[in-house]
PDB file of C-alpha atoms and ligand atoms in Angstrom:
ATOM      1  CA  MET A   1      -9.537  10.797   4.566  1.00 53.00           C
ATOM      2  CA  LYS A   2     -13.019  11.077   6.076  1.00 61.00           C
ATOM      3  CA  ARG A   3     -14.439   9.420   2.998  1.00 65.00           C
ATOM      4  CA  ILE A   4     -12.016   6.525   3.328  1.00 63.00           C
ATOM      5  CA  TRP A   5     -12.859   5.851   6.957  1.00 64.00           C
ATOM      6  CA  LEU A   6     -16.495   5.934   6.016  1.00 62.00           C
ATOM      7  CA  ALA A   7     -15.793   3.392   3.290  1.00 67.00           C
ATOM      8  CA  CYS A   8     -13.981   1.218   5.856  1.00 64.00           C
ATOM      9  CA  LEU A   9     -16.951   1.329   8.180  1.00 62.00           C
ATOM     10  CA  LEU A  10     -19.124   0.462   5.242  1.00 62.00           C
ATOM     11  CA  LEU A  11     -16.898  -2.492   4.419  1.00 64.00           C
ATOM     12  CA  VAL A  12     -17.166  -3.752   7.997  1.00 63.00           C
ATOM     13  CA  ALA A  13     -20.927  -3.183   7.998  1.00 61.00           C
ATOM     14  CA  ILE A  14     -21.430  -4.980   4.701  1.00 57.00           C
ATOM     15  CA  THR A  15     -19.316  -7.917   5.682  1.00 57.00           C
ATOM     16  CA  ALA A  16     -20.788  -8.151   9.186  1.00 58.00           C
ATOM     17  CA  GLY A  17     -24.207  -8.507   7.600  1.00 57.00           C
ATOM     18  CA  ASN A  18     -23.139 -11.517   5.623  1.00 63.00           C
ATOM     19  CA  ALA A  19     -22.233 -14.579   7.684  1.00 65.00           C
ATOM     20  CA  GLN A  20     -20.524 -16.076   4.655  1.00 82.00           C
ATOM     21  CA  THR A  21     -17.985 -13.268   4.421  1.00 90.00           C
ATOM     22  CA  LYS A  22     -14.923 -13.212   6.605  1.00 93.00           C
ATOM     23  CA  VAL A  23     -12.574 -10.244   7.061  1.00 95.00           C
ATOM     24  CA  TYR A  24      -8.867 -10.776   7.580  1.00 97.00           C
ATOM     25  CA  GLN A  25      -6.945  -7.854   9.033  1.00 97.00           C
ATOM     26  CA  THR A  26      -3.636  -6.661  10.374  1.00 97.00           C
ATOM     27  CA  LYS A  27      -2.137  -3.414  11.607  1.00 97.00           C
ATOM     28  CA  SER A  28       1.420  -4.490  10.952  1.00 97.00           C
ATOM     29  CA  GLY A  29       1.586  -5.125   7.231  1.00 98.00           C
ATOM     30  CA  LYS A  30       4.803  -4.187   5.475  1.00 98.00           C
ATOM     31  CA  VAL A  31       5.488  -1.938   2.528  1.00 98.00           C
ATOM     32  CA  ARG A  32       8.844  -1.152   0.919  1.00 98.00           C
ATOM     33  CA  PHE A  33       9.609   1.835  -1.251  1.00 96.00           C
ATOM     34  CA  TYR A  34      12.486   1.482  -3.700  1.00 97.00           C
ATOM     35  CA  SER A  35      13.816   4.045  -6.124  1.00 94.00           C
ATOM     36  CA  SER A  36      16.676   3.160  -8.419  1.00 94.00           C
ATOM     37  CA  THR A  37      18.584   5.610 -10.619  1.00 93.00           C
ATOM     38  CA  ALA A  38      22.096   5.870 -12.068  1.00 92.00           C
ATOM     39  CA  VAL A  39      22.889   8.324  -9.250  1.00 90.00           C
ATOM     40  CA  GLU A  40      21.714   6.258  -6.279  1.00 91.00           C
ATOM     41  CA  ASN A  41      19.275   3.728  -4.919  1.00 94.00           C
ATOM     42  CA  ILE A  42      16.883   4.774  -2.174  1.00 94.00           C
ATOM     43  CA  GLU A  43      14.979   2.363   0.005  1.00 97.00           C
ATOM     44  CA  ALA A  44      12.579   2.714   2.910  1.00 98.00           C
ATOM     45  CA  ASN A  45      10.550   0.204   4.889  1.00 98.00           C
ATOM     46  CA  ASN A  46       7.281   0.694   6.668  1.00 98.00           C
ATOM     47  CA  THR A  47       5.804  -1.898   9.021  1.00 98.00           C
ATOM     48  CA  GLN A  48       2.677   0.064   9.977  1.00 94.00           C
ATOM     49  CA  VAL A  49       0.311  -0.895   7.219  1.00 97.00           C
ATOM     50  CA  ASP A  50      -3.284  -1.256   8.289  1.00 97.00           C
ATOM     51  CA  ALA A  51      -4.776  -3.826   5.925  1.00 97.00           C
ATOM     52  CA  LYS A  52      -8.080  -5.590   5.489  1.00 97.00           C
ATOM     53  CA  LEU A  53      -9.112  -8.295   3.073  1.00 97.00           C
ATOM     54  CA  ALA A  54     -12.639  -9.655   2.919  1.00 96.00           C
ATOM     55  CA  THR A  55     -13.379 -13.026   1.377  1.00 96.00           C
ATOM     56  CA  ASN A  56     -15.780 -11.269  -1.002  1.00 95.00           C
ATOM     57  CA  GLY A  57     -12.748  -9.543  -2.538  1.00 96.00           C
ATOM     58  CA  GLN A  58     -12.868  -6.114  -0.898  1.00 96.00           C
ATOM     59  CA  MET A  59      -9.418  -4.874   0.009  1.00 97.00           C
ATOM     60  CA  VAL A  60      -8.220  -1.838   1.997  1.00 97.00           C
ATOM     61  CA  PHE A  61      -4.726  -0.618   2.847  1.00 97.00           C
ATOM     62  CA  MET A  62      -3.803   2.406   4.986  1.00 97.00           C
ATOM     63  CA  VAL A  63      -0.213   3.508   5.258  1.00 97.00           C
ATOM     64  CA  ALA A  64       1.144   6.026   7.781  1.00 97.00           C
ATOM     65  CA  ILE A  65       3.644   7.997   5.674  1.00 97.00           C
ATOM     66  CA  ARG A  66       5.790   8.845   8.704  1.00 97.00           C
ATOM     67  CA  GLY A  67       6.199   5.118   9.236  1.00 97.00           C
ATOM     68  CA  PHE A  68       8.697   4.890   6.345  1.00 98.00           C
ATOM     69  CA  VAL A  69      12.174   4.327   7.764  1.00 98.00           C
ATOM     70  CA  PHE A  70      15.234   5.187   5.673  1.00 97.00           C
ATOM     71  CA  LYS A  71      18.856   4.284   6.473  1.00 96.00           C
ATOM     72  CA  ASN A  72      19.670   7.987   6.145  1.00 94.00           C
ATOM     73  CA  ALA A  73      17.792  10.154   8.667  1.00 96.00           C
ATOM     74  CA  LEU A  74      18.220  13.318   6.615  1.00 95.00           C
ATOM     75  CA  MET A  75      16.728  11.585   3.609  1.00 93.00           C
ATOM     76  CA  GLN A  76      13.790  10.512   5.757  1.00 96.00           C
ATOM     77  CA  GLU A  77      13.290  14.108   6.845  1.00 97.00           C
ATOM     78  CA  HIS A  78      13.335  15.373   3.253  1.00 94.00           C
ATOM     79  CA  PHE A  79      10.932  12.622   2.223  1.00 95.00           C
ATOM     80  CA  ASN A  80       8.424  13.782   4.869  1.00 97.00           C
ATOM     81  CA  GLU A  81       8.950  17.542   4.687  1.00 96.00           C
ATOM     82  CA  ASN A  82       9.684  18.284   1.039  1.00 94.00           C
ATOM     83  CA  TYR A  83       8.164  15.487  -0.988  1.00 95.00           C
ATOM     84  CA  MET A  84       5.282  13.817   0.867  1.00 96.00           C
ATOM     85  CA  GLU A  85       4.259  16.825   3.001  1.00 97.00           C
ATOM     86  CA  SER A  86       3.414  14.281   5.700  1.00 98.00           C
ATOM     87  CA  ASP A  87       1.856  16.750   8.130  1.00 97.00           C
ATOM     88  CA  LYS A  88      -0.677  17.734   5.492  1.00 98.00           C
ATOM     89  CA  PHE A  89      -1.120  14.232   4.047  1.00 98.00           C
ATOM     90  CA  PRO A  90      -0.282  11.783   6.875  1.00 97.00           C
ATOM     91  CA  LYS A  91      -1.760   8.711   5.214  1.00 97.00           C
ATOM     92  CA  ALA A  92      -1.823   6.970   1.891  1.00 97.00           C
ATOM     93  CA  SER A  93      -4.569   4.494   1.165  1.00 97.00           C
ATOM     94  CA  PHE A  94      -5.855   1.983  -1.298  1.00 97.00           C
ATOM     95  CA  MET A  95      -9.425   0.787  -1.565  1.00 97.00           C
ATOM     96  CA  GLY A  96     -10.432  -1.724  -4.139  1.00 97.00           C
ATOM     97  CA  THR A  97     -11.285  -5.269  -5.015  1.00 97.00           C
ATOM     98  CA  VAL A  98      -9.601  -8.484  -5.994  1.00 98.00           C
ATOM     99  CA  THR A  99     -11.191  -8.866  -9.404  1.00 97.00           C
ATOM    100  CA  ASN A 100     -10.758 -12.658  -9.570  1.00 97.00           C
ATOM    101  CA  ILE A 101     -11.573 -13.443  -5.910  1.00 97.00           C
ATOM    102  CA  LYS A 102     -13.700 -16.429  -7.009  1.00 96.00           C
ATOM    103  CA  GLU A 103     -10.466 -18.229  -7.909  1.00 96.00           C
ATOM    104  CA  VAL A 104      -9.229 -17.956  -4.300  1.00 97.00           C
ATOM    105  CA  ASP A 105     -10.261 -20.812  -2.036  1.00 96.00           C
ATOM    106  CA  PHE A 106      -9.690 -19.511   1.502  1.00 95.00           C
ATOM    107  CA  THR A 107     -10.297 -23.008   2.907  1.00 94.00           C
ATOM    108  CA  LYS A 108      -7.462 -24.591   0.940  1.00 95.00           C
ATOM    109  CA  ASP A 109      -3.695 -24.060   1.160  1.00 97.00           C
ATOM    110  CA  GLY A 110      -2.316 -22.551  -1.996  1.00 97.00           C
ATOM    111  CA  SER A 111      -0.773 -19.583  -3.711  1.00 98.00           C
ATOM    112  CA  TYR A 112      -3.289 -17.728  -5.830  1.00 98.00           C
ATOM    113  CA  LYS A 113      -2.387 -15.138  -8.472  1.00 98.00           C
ATOM    114  CA  VAL A 114      -4.770 -12.218  -8.248  1.00 98.00           C
ATOM    115  CA  THR A 115      -5.430  -8.849  -9.836  1.00 98.00           C
ATOM    116  CA  VAL A 116      -6.366  -5.974  -7.591  1.00 97.00           C
ATOM    117  CA  SER A 117      -7.914  -2.774  -8.849  1.00 97.00           C
ATOM    118  CA  GLY A 118      -9.260   0.306  -7.176  1.00 97.00           C
ATOM    119  CA  ASP A 119      -8.404   3.787  -5.941  1.00 98.00           C
ATOM    120  CA  MET A 120      -4.991   4.721  -4.633  1.00 97.00           C
ATOM    121  CA  GLU A 121      -4.722   7.945  -2.675  1.00 98.00           C
ATOM    122  CA  ILE A 122      -1.269   9.366  -2.026  1.00 98.00           C
ATOM    123  CA  HIS A 123      -0.325  12.958  -1.152  1.00 97.00           C
ATOM    124  CA  GLY A 124      -4.020  13.840  -1.256  1.00 97.00           C
ATOM    125  CA  THR A 125      -4.328  12.763  -4.893  1.00 98.00           C
ATOM    126  CA  LYS A 126      -6.440   9.860  -6.017  1.00 97.00           C
ATOM    127  CA  GLN A 127      -5.682   7.618  -9.009  1.00 97.00           C
ATOM    128  CA  LYS A 128      -7.233   4.443 -10.400  1.00 97.00           C
ATOM    129  CA  VAL A 129      -4.726   1.637 -10.238  1.00 96.00           C
ATOM    130  CA  SER A 130      -4.533  -2.035 -11.047  1.00 96.00           C
ATOM    131  CA  ALA A 131      -1.763  -4.347  -9.898  1.00 96.00           C
ATOM    132  CA  PRO A 132      -0.928  -8.046  -9.873  1.00 97.00           C
ATOM    133  CA  GLY A 133      -0.513  -9.805  -6.563  1.00 98.00           C
ATOM    134  CA  THR A 134      -0.562 -13.103  -4.752  1.00 98.00           C
ATOM    135  CA  ILE A 135      -2.793 -14.342  -1.964  1.00 98.00           C
ATOM    136  CA  GLU A 136      -1.221 -17.197  -0.091  1.00 98.00           C
ATOM    137  CA  ILE A 137      -3.171 -19.452   2.239  1.00 98.00           C
ATOM    138  CA  LYS A 138      -1.154 -21.642   4.552  1.00 97.00           C
ATOM    139  CA  GLY A 139      -2.704 -23.454   7.492  1.00 95.00           C
ATOM    140  CA  GLY A 140      -5.471 -20.861   7.678  1.00 91.00           C
ATOM    141  CA  VAL A 141      -3.018 -17.931   7.630  1.00 97.00           C
ATOM    142  CA  VAL A 142      -3.592 -15.500   4.777  1.00 98.00           C
ATOM    143  CA  THR A 143      -0.805 -13.372   3.283  1.00 98.00           C
ATOM    144  CA  ALA A 144      -1.181 -10.856   0.461  1.00 98.00           C
ATOM    145  CA  THR A 145       1.854  -9.723  -1.515  1.00 98.00           C
ATOM    146  CA  SER A 146       2.344  -7.458  -4.477  1.00 97.00           C
ATOM    147  CA  VAL A 147       5.144  -5.705  -6.332  1.00 97.00           C
ATOM    148  CA  PHE A 148       4.169  -2.841  -8.585  1.00 96.00           C
ATOM    149  CA  LYS A 149       5.461   0.403 -10.084  1.00 96.00           C
ATOM    150  CA  LEU A 150       4.116   3.758  -9.095  1.00 95.00           C
ATOM    151  CA  THR A 151       4.729   7.031 -10.934  1.00 96.00           C
ATOM    152  CA  ILE A 152       5.156   9.562  -8.137  1.00 93.00           C
ATOM    153  CA  THR A 153       4.524  12.598 -10.324  1.00 94.00           C
ATOM    154  CA  ASP A 154       0.964  11.260 -10.947  1.00 96.00           C
ATOM    155  CA  TYR A 155       0.262  12.127  -7.301  1.00 97.00           C
ATOM    156  CA  GLY A 156       1.361  15.738  -7.433  1.00 95.00           C
ATOM    157  CA  ILE A 157       4.594  14.966  -5.590  1.00 95.00           C
ATOM    158  CA  LYS A 158       7.184  17.568  -6.494  1.00 92.00           C
ATOM    159  CA  GLY A 159      10.835  18.073  -5.665  1.00 87.00           C
ATOM    160  CA  ASN A 160      14.139  19.059  -7.186  1.00 84.00           C
ATOM    161  CA  TYR A 161      15.565  15.558  -7.315  1.00 88.00           C
ATOM    162  CA  ILE A 162      12.695  13.764  -9.039  1.00 89.00           C
ATOM    163  CA  GLY A 163      13.961  12.409 -12.336  1.00 87.00           C
ATOM    164  CA  ASP A 164      17.537  12.750 -11.075  1.00 85.00           C
ATOM    165  CA  LYS A 165      18.423  11.169  -7.698  1.00 88.00           C
ATOM    166  CA  ILE A 166      14.861  10.006  -7.231  1.00 90.00           C
ATOM    167  CA  ALA A 167      13.178   7.922  -9.911  1.00 91.00           C
ATOM    168  CA  ARG A 168       9.910   9.149 -11.388  1.00 91.00           C
ATOM    169  CA  GLU A 169       8.724   5.557 -11.236  1.00 93.00           C
ATOM    170  CA  VAL A 170       9.374   3.761  -7.947  1.00 95.00           C
ATOM    171  CA  GLU A 171       8.862   0.152  -6.970  1.00 97.00           C
ATOM    172  CA  ILE A 172       6.445  -0.688  -4.179  1.00 97.00           C
ATOM    173  CA  THR A 173       6.552  -4.076  -2.467  1.00 98.00           C
ATOM    174  CA  LEU A 174       3.655  -4.950  -0.224  1.00 97.00           C
ATOM    175  CA  ASN A 175       3.599  -7.861   2.193  1.00 98.00           C
ATOM    176  CA  CYS A 176       0.655  -8.221   4.558  1.00 98.00           C
ATOM    177  CA  LYS A 177       0.266 -11.262   6.739  1.00 98.00           C
ATOM    178  CA  TYR A 178      -3.198 -11.019   8.239  1.00 97.00           C
ATOM    179  CA  ASP A 179      -3.676 -11.854  11.945  1.00 92.00           C
TER     180      ASP A 179
HETATM  181  C1  NAG B   1      14.231  -2.984   4.335  1.00 63.47           C
HETATM  182  O1  NAG B   1      13.905  -4.339   4.578  1.00 63.47           O
HETATM  183  C2  NAG B   1      14.686  -5.261   3.836  1.00 63.47           C
HETATM  184  C3  NAG B   1      14.116  -6.632   4.059  1.00 63.47           C
HETATM  185  O2  NAG B   1      13.909  -6.905   5.413  1.00 63.47           O
HETATM  186  C4  NAG B   1      16.143  -5.116   4.273  1.00 63.47           C
HETATM  187  O3  NAG B   1      16.949  -5.994   3.530  1.00 63.47           O
HETATM  188  C5  NAG B   1      16.607  -3.674   4.036  1.00 63.47           C
HETATM  189  O4  NAG B   1      17.909  -3.494   4.523  1.00 63.47           O
HETATM  190  C6  NAG B   1      15.666  -2.695   4.735  1.00 63.47           C
HETATM  191  N1  NAG B   1      16.032  -1.340   4.340  1.00 63.47           N
HETATM  192  C7  NAG B   1      16.070  -0.296   5.166  1.00 63.47           C
HETATM  193  C8  NAG B   1      16.365   1.011   4.563  1.00 63.47           C
HETATM  194  O5  NAG B   1      15.829  -0.403   6.359  1.00 63.47           O
END
């Protein structure tokens, strides 16, 4: 985590030094977790995503794991205690870049298809990931969205129900409207 905060500071420092670069941010981005199996579907929403997007393409997301809210309180408890070990690993993060940022015109309304790649850290385990997304500009308001699959076992997450009640591959939906 220390390394990530350092990287965030670095991002702010880099961008502050360049008058041309603007940083959009929010502390209330949304992320949805969805697991679908023949046994059951499990969904949780989190509205505490700390997100930054710089016009040079740098992108950071921080997610408080305990911010995921399930319909079933017991399920939420198991998610935190048994699977995510949230006391030990309270945050998940992503740090990367929009690889085709040059195609995004922040001064013009539009919906731009982007590819984001970088390092995802979940449950204390880091993986290189790449995902498609959209950056929407509307009247100066910037929103980033993405839907992608994540293989939870790649992050050392273990539990009896993985591959049974809980899918090995879950769907993540991200929606961050920057302030
Ligand atoms: C998550 O949010 C979606 C969209 O707002 C909503 O339809 C769904 O019921 C929510 N799920 C839970 C578990 O709160």
